[in-house]
PDB file of C-alpha atoms in Angstrom:
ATOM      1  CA  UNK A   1       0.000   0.000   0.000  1.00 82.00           C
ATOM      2  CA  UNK A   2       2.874   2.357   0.851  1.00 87.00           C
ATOM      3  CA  UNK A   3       4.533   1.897  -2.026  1.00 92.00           C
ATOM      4  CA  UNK A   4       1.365   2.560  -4.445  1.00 93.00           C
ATOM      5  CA  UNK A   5       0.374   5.823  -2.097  1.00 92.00           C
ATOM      6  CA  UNK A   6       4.398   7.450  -3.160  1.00 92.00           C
ATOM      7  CA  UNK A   7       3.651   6.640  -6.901  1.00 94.00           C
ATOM      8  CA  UNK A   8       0.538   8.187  -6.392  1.00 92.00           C
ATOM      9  CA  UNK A   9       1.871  11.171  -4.455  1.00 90.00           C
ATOM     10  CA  UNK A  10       4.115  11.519  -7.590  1.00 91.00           C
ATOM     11  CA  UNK A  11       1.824  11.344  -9.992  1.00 90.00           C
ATOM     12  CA  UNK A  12      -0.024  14.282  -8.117  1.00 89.00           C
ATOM     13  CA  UNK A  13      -2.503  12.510  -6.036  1.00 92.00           C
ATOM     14  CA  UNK A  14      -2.365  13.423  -2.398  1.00 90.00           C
ATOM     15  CA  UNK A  15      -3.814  10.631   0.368  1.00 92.00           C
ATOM     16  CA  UNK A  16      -4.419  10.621   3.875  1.00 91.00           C
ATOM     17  CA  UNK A  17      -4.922   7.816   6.061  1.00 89.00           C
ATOM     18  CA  UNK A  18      -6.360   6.623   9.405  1.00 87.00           C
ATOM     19  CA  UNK A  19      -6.842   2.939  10.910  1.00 85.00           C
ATOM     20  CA  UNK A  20      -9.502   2.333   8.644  1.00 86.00           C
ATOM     21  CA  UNK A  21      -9.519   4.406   5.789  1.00 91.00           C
ATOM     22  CA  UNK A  22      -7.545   5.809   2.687  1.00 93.00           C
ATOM     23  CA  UNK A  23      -8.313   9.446   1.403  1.00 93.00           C
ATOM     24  CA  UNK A  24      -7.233   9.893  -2.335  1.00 95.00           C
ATOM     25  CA  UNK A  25      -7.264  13.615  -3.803  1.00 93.00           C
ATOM     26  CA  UNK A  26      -6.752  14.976  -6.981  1.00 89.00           C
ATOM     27  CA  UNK A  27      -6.761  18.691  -7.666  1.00 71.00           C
ATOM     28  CA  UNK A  28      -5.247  19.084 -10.879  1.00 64.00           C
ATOM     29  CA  UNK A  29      -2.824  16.315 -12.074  1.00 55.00           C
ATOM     30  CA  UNK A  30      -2.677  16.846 -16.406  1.00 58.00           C
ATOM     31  CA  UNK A  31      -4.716  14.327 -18.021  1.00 63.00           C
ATOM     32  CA  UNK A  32      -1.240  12.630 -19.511  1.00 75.00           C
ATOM     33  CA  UNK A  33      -1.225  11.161 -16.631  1.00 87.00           C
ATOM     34  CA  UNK A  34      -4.641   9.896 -16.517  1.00 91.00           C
ATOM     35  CA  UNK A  35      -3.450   6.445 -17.892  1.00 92.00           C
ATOM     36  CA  UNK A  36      -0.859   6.350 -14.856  1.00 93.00           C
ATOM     37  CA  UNK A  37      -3.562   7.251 -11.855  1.00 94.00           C
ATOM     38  CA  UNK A  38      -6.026   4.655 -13.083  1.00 95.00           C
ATOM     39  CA  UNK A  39      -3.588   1.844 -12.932  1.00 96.00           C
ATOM     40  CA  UNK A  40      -1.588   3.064  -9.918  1.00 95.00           C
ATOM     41  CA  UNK A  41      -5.722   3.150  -8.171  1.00 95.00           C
ATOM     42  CA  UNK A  42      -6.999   0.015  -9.687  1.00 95.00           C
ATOM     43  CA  UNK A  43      -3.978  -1.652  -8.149  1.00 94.00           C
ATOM     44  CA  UNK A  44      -4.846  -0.019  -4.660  1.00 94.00           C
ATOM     45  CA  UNK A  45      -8.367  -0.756  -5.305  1.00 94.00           C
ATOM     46  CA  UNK A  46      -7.711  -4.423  -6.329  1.00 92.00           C
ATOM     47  CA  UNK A  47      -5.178  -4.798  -2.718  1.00 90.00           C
ATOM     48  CA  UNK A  48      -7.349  -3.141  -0.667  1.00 88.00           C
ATOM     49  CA  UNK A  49      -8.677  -6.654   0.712  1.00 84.00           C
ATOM     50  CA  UNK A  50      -5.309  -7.943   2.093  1.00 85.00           C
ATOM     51  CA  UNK A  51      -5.048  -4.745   3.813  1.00 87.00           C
ATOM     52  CA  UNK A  52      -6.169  -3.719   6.917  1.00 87.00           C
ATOM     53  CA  UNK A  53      -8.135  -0.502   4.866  1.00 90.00           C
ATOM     54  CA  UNK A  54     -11.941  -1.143   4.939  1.00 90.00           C
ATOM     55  CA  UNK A  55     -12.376   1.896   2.190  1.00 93.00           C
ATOM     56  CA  UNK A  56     -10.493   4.185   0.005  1.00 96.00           C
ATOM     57  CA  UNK A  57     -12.190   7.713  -0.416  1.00 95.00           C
ATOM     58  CA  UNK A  58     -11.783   9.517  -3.494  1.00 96.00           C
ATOM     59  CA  UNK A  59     -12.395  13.200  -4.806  1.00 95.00           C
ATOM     60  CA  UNK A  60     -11.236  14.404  -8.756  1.00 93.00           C
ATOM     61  CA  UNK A  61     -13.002  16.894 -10.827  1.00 90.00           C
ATOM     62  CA  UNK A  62     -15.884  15.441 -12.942  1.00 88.00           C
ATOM     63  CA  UNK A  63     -13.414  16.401 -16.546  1.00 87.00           C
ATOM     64  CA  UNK A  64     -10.634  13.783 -15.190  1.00 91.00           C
ATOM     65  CA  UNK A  65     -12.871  11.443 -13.495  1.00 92.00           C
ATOM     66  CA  UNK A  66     -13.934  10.753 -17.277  1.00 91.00           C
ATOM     67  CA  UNK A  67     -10.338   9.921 -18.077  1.00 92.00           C
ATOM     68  CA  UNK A  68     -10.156   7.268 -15.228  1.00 94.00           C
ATOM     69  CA  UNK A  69     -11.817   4.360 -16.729  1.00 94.00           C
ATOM     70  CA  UNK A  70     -10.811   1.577 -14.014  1.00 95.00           C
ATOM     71  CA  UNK A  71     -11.842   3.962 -11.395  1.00 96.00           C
ATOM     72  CA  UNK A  72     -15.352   4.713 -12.963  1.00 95.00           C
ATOM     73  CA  UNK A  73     -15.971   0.896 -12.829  1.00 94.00           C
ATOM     74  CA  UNK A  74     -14.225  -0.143  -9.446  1.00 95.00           C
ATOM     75  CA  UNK A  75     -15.637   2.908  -7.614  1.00 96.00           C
ATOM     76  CA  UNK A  76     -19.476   4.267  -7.167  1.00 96.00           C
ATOM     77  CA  UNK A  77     -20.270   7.513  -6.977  1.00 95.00           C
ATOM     78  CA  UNK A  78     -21.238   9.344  -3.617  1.00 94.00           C
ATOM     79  CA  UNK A  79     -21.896  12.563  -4.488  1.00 93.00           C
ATOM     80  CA  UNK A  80     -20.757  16.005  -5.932  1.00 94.00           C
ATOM     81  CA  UNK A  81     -19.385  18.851  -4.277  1.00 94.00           C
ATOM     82  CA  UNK A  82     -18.600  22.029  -4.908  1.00 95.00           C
ATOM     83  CA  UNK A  83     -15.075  23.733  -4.230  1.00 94.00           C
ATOM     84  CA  UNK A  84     -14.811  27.744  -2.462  1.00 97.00           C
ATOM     85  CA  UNK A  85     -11.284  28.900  -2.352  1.00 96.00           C
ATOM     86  CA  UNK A  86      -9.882  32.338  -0.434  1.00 97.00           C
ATOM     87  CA  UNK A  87      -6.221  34.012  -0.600  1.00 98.00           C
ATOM     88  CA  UNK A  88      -5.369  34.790   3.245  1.00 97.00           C
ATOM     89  CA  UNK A  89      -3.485  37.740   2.100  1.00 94.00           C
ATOM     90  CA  UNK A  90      -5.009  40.079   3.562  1.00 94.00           C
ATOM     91  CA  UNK A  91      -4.958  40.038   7.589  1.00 94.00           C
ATOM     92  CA  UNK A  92      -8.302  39.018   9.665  1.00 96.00           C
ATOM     93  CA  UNK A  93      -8.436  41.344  12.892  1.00 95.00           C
ATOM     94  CA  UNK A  94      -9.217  40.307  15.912  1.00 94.00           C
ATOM     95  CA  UNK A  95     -11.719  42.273  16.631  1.00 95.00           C
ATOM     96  CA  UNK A  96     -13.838  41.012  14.181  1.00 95.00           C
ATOM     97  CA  UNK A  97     -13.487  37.179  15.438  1.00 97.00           C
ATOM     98  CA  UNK A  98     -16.230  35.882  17.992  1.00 96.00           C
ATOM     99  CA  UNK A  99     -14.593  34.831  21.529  1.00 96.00           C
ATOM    100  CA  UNK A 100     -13.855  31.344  21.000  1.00 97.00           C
ATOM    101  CA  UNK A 101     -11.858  28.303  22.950  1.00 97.00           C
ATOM    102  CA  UNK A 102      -9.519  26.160  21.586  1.00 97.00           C
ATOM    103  CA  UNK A 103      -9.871  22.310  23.933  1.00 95.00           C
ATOM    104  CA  UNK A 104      -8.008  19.033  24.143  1.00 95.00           C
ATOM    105  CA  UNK A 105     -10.050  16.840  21.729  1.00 96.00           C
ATOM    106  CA  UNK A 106      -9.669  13.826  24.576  1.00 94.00           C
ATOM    107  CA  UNK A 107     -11.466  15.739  27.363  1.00 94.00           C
ATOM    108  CA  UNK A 108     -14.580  14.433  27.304  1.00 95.00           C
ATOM    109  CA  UNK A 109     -17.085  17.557  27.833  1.00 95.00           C
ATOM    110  CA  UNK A 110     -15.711  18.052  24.044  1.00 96.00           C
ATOM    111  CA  UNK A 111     -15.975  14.728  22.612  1.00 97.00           C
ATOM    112  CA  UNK A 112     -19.910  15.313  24.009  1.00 97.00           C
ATOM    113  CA  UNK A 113     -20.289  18.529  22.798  1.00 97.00           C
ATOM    114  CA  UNK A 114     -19.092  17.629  19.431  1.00 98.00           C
ATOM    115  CA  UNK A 115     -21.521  14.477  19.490  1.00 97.00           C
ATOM    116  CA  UNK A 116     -24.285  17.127  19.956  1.00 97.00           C
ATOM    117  CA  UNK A 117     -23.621  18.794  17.289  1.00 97.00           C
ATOM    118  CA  UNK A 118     -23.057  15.812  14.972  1.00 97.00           C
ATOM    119  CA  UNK A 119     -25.914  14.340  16.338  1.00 96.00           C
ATOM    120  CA  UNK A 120     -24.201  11.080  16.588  1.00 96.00           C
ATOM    121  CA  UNK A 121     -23.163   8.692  19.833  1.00 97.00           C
ATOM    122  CA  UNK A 122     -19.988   9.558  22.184  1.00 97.00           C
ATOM    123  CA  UNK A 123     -18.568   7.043  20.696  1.00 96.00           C
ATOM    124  CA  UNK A 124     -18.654   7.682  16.990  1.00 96.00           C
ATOM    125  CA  UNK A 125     -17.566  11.319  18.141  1.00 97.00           C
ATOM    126  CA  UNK A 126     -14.500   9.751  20.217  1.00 96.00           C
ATOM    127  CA  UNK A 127     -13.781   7.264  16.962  1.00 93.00           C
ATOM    128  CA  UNK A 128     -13.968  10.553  14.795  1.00 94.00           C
ATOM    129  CA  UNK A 129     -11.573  12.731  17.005  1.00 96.00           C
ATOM    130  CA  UNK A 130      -9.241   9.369  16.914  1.00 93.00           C
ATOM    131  CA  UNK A 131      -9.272   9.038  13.425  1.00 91.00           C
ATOM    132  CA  UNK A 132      -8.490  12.852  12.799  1.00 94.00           C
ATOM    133  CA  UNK A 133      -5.678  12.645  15.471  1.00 95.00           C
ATOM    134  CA  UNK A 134      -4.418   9.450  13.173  1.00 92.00           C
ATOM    135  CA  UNK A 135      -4.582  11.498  10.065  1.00 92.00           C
ATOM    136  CA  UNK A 136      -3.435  14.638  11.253  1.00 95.00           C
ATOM    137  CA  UNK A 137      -0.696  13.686  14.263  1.00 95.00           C
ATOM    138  CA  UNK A 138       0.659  17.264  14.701  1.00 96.00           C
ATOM    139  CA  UNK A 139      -1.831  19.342  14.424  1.00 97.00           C
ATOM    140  CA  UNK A 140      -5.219  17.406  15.893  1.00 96.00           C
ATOM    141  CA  UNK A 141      -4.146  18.580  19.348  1.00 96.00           C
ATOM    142  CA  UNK A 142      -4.575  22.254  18.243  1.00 97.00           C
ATOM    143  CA  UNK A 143      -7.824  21.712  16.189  1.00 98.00           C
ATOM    144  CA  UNK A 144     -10.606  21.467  18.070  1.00 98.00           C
ATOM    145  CA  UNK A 145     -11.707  24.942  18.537  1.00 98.00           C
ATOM    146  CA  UNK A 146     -15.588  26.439  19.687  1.00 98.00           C
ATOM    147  CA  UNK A 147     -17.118  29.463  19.086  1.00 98.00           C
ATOM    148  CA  UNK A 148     -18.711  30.742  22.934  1.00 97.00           C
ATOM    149  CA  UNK A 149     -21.491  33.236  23.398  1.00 96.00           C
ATOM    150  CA  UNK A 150     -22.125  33.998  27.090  1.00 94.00           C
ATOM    151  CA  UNK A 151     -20.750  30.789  28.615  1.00 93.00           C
ATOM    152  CA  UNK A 152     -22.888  29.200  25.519  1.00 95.00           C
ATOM    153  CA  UNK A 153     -21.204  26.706  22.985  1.00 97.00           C
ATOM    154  CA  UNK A 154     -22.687  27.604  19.599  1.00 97.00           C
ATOM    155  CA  UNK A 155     -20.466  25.223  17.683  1.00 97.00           C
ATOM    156  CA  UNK A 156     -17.272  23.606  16.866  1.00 98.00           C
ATOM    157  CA  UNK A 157     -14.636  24.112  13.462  1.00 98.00           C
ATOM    158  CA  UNK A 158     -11.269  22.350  13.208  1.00 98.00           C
ATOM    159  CA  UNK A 159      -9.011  23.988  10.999  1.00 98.00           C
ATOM    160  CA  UNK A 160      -5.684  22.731   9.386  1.00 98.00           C
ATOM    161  CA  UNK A 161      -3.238  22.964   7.038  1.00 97.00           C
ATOM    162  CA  UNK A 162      -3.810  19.990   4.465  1.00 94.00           C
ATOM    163  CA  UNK A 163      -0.141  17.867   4.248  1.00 90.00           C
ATOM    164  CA  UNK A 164       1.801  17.754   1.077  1.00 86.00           C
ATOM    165  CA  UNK A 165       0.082  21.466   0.268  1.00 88.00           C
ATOM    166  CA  UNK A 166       2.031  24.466  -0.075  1.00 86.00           C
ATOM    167  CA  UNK A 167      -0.158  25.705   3.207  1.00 94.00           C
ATOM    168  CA  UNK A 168      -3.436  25.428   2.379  1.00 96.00           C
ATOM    169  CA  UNK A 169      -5.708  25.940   4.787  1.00 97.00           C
ATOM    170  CA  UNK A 170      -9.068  23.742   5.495  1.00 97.00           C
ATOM    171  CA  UNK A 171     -11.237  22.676   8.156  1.00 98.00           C
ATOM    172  CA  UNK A 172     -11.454  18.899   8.650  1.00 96.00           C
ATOM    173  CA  UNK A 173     -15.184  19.665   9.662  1.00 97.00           C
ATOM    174  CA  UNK A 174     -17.199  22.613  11.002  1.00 97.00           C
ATOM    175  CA  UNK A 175     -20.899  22.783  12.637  1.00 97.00           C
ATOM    176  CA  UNK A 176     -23.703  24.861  14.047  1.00 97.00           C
ATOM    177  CA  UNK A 177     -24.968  23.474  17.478  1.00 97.00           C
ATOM    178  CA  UNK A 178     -28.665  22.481  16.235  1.00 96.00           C
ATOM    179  CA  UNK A 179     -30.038  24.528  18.882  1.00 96.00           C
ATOM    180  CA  UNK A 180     -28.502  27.319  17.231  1.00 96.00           C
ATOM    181  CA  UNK A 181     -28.743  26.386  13.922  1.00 94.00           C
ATOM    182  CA  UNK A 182     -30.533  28.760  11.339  1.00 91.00           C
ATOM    183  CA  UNK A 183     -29.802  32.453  13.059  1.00 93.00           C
ATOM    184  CA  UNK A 184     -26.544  33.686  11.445  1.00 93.00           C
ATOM    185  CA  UNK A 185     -23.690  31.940  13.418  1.00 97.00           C
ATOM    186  CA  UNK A 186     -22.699  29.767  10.510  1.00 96.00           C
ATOM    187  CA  UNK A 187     -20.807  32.800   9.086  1.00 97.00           C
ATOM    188  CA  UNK A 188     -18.511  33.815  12.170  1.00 97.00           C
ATOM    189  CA  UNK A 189     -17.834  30.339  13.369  1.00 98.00           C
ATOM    190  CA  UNK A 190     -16.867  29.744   9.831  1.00 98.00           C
ATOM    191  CA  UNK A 191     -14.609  33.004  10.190  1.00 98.00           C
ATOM    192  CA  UNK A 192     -13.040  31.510  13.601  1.00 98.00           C
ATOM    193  CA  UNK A 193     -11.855  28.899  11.668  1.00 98.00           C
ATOM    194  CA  UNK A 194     -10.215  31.089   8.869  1.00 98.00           C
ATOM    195  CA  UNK A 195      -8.977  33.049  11.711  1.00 98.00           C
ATOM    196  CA  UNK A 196      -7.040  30.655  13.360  1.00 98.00           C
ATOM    197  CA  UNK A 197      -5.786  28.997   9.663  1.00 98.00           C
ATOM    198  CA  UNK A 198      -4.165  32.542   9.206  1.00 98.00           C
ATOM    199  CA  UNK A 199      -2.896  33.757  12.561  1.00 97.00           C
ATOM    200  CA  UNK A 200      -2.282  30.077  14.262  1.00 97.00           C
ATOM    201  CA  UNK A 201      -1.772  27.705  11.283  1.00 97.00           C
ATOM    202  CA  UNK A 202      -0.227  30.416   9.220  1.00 97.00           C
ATOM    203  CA  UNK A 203      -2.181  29.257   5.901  1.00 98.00           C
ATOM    204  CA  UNK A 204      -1.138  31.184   2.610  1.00 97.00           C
ATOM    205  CA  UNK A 205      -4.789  30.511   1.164  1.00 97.00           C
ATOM    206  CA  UNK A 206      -8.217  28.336   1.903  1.00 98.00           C
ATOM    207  CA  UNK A 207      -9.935  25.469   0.633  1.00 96.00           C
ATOM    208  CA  UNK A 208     -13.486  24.663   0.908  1.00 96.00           C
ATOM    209  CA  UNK A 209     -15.881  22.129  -0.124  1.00 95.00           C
ATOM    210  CA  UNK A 210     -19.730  21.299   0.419  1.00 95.00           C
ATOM    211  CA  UNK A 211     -22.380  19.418  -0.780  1.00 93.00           C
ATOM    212  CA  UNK A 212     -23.708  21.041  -4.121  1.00 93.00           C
ATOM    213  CA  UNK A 213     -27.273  21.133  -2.254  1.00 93.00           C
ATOM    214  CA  UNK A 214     -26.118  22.841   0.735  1.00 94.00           C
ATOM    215  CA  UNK A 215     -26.674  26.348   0.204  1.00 95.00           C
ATOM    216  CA  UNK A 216     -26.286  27.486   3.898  1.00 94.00           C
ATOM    217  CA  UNK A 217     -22.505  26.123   4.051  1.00 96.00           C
ATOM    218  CA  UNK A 218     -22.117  27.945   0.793  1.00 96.00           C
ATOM    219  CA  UNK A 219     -23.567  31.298   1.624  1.00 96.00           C
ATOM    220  CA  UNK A 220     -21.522  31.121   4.930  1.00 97.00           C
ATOM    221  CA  UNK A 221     -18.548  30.477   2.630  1.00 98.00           C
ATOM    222  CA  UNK A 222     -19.466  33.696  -0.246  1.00 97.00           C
ATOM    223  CA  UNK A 223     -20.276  35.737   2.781  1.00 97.00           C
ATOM    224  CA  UNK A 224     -16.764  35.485   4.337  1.00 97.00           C
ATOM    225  CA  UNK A 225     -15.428  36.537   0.956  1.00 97.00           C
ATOM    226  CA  UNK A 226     -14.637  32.590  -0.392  1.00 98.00           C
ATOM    227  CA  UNK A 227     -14.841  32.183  -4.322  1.00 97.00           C
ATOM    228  CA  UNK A 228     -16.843  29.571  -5.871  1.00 96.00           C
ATOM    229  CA  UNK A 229     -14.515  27.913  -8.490  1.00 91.00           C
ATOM    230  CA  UNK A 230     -15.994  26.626 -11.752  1.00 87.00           C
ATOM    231  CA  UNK A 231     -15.912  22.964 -11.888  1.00 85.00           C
ATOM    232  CA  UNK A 232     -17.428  20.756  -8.882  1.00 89.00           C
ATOM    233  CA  UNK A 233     -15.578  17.739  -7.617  1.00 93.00           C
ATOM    234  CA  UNK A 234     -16.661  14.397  -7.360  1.00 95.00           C
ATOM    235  CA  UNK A 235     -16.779  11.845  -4.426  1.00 95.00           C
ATOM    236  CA  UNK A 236     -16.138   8.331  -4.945  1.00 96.00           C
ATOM    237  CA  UNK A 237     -15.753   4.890  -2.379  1.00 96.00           C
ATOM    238  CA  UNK A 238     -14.469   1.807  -2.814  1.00 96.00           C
ATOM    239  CA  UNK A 239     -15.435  -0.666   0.222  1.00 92.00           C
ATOM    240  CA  UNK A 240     -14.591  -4.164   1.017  1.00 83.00           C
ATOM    241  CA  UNK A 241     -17.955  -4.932   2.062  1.00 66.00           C
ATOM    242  CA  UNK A 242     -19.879  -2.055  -0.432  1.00 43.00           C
ATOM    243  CA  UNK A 243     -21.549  -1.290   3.283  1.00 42.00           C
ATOM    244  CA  UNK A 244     -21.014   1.102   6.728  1.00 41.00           C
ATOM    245  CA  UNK A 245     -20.975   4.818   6.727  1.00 41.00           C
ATOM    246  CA  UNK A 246     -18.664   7.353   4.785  1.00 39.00           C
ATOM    247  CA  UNK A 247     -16.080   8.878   6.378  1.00 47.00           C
ATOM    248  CA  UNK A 248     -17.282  12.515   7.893  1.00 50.00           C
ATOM    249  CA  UNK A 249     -14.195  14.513   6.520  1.00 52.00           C
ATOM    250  CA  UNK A 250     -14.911  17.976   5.499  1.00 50.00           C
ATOM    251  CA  UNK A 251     -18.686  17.678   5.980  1.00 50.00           C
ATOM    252  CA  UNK A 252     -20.449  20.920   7.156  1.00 52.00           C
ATOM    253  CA  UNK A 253     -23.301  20.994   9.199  1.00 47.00           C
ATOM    254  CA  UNK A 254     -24.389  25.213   9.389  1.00 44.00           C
TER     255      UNK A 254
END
């Protein structure tokens, strides 16, 4: 597996990985190399089952998914999503930025607050903050950041600088406490997180994605000056069983 992931990497195809999981990404890799990627992938893809991977995750744009023949059989389709990008030239001040509280992701008032706001168990939230800490081992530590209103926690963002990127800032996931869902907080808890990508992370520029049906994670995103790029990207999974939930990476919940 290690060995296909570096001709991968070379070939321009960036991938993450926790104990279960394999996250492929392709930004922009020339379509001569199409040929390469969809033998280098079918060979992951074919492996995958004397691994101890359950799935491998993948994201292209929709023009070179059409050049990646083995992957359009081997894979199915989970969705399109649609890409916001922001220079962080330009310097946030702090006085614009809610109060906000960066917390160890293994004390557990967190791991229940963030289960809250997924709406999922404590321990898919705990299994969530372990995989991230897995994926990201020097930076998961410093992620886990909420935005407070009078004592209140409205919601949670973790922000990061994506590896093998020339600092490009994104947010592994981001979310509105559904109590407080629907009245405008989207917007600054989104702007926490770009924050703390410029001033903490020191991020060069941002990276967003969201579903290309939700419309409040992409008004959030226009309103804090993000830039809607042309061409949508598409999500792909290959399981070992075809069954079990998708990885939560970069899902938005505003």
């Amino acid at each position: 597996m290690d060995t296909l992931l570096k001709q991968l990497k070379r070939a321009g195809v960036r991938s993450i990985k926790n104990d279960f999981d394999i996250m492929l990404e392709l930004s922009d890799a020339g379509h001569h190399r199409a040929a390469k990627i969809d033998s280098l992938i079918s060979d992951l893809l074919t492996g995958l089952g004397n691994s101890r991977f359950e799935k491998v995750l993948f994201e292209c744009s929709e023009a070179m998914l059409n050049n990646l023949h083995e992957v359009k059989k081997q894979m199915r389709m989970t969705g399109k999503r649609v890409v916001y990008t922001k220079p962080l030239t330009n310097p946030i001040e702090k006085s614009t930025v809610p109060y906000h509280e960066v917390c160890p992701i293994t004390r557990p008032n967190a791991i229940s607050l963030l289960s809250e706001v997924m709406g999922r168990s404590f321990r898919d939230a705990e299994k969530f903050l372990k995989g991230m800490k897995t994926e990201l081992p020097s930076q998961a530590d410093n992620m886990y950041t909420v935005y407070m209103v009078d004592g209140e926690p409205i919601g949670v963002v973790l922000p990061h600088i994506e590896p093998d990127t020339d600092k490009e800032g994104r947010m592994f996931w981001i979310g509105v406490h559904p109590v407080f869902r629907g009245k405008g907080y989207g917007r600054l808890l989104h702007l926490i997180g770009l924050y703390r990508l410029q001033h903490e992370f020191g991020a060069t520029s941002y990276y967003g994605v969201t579903k290309v049906d939700n419309t409040p994670m992409q008004n959030v995103m226009s309103a804090n000056g993000c830039v809607r790029n042309n061409d949508p990207v598409i999500s792909l999974a290959f399981s070992v069983s075809h069954e079990g939930q998708m990885n939560d990476r970069h899902k938005e919940y505003c």
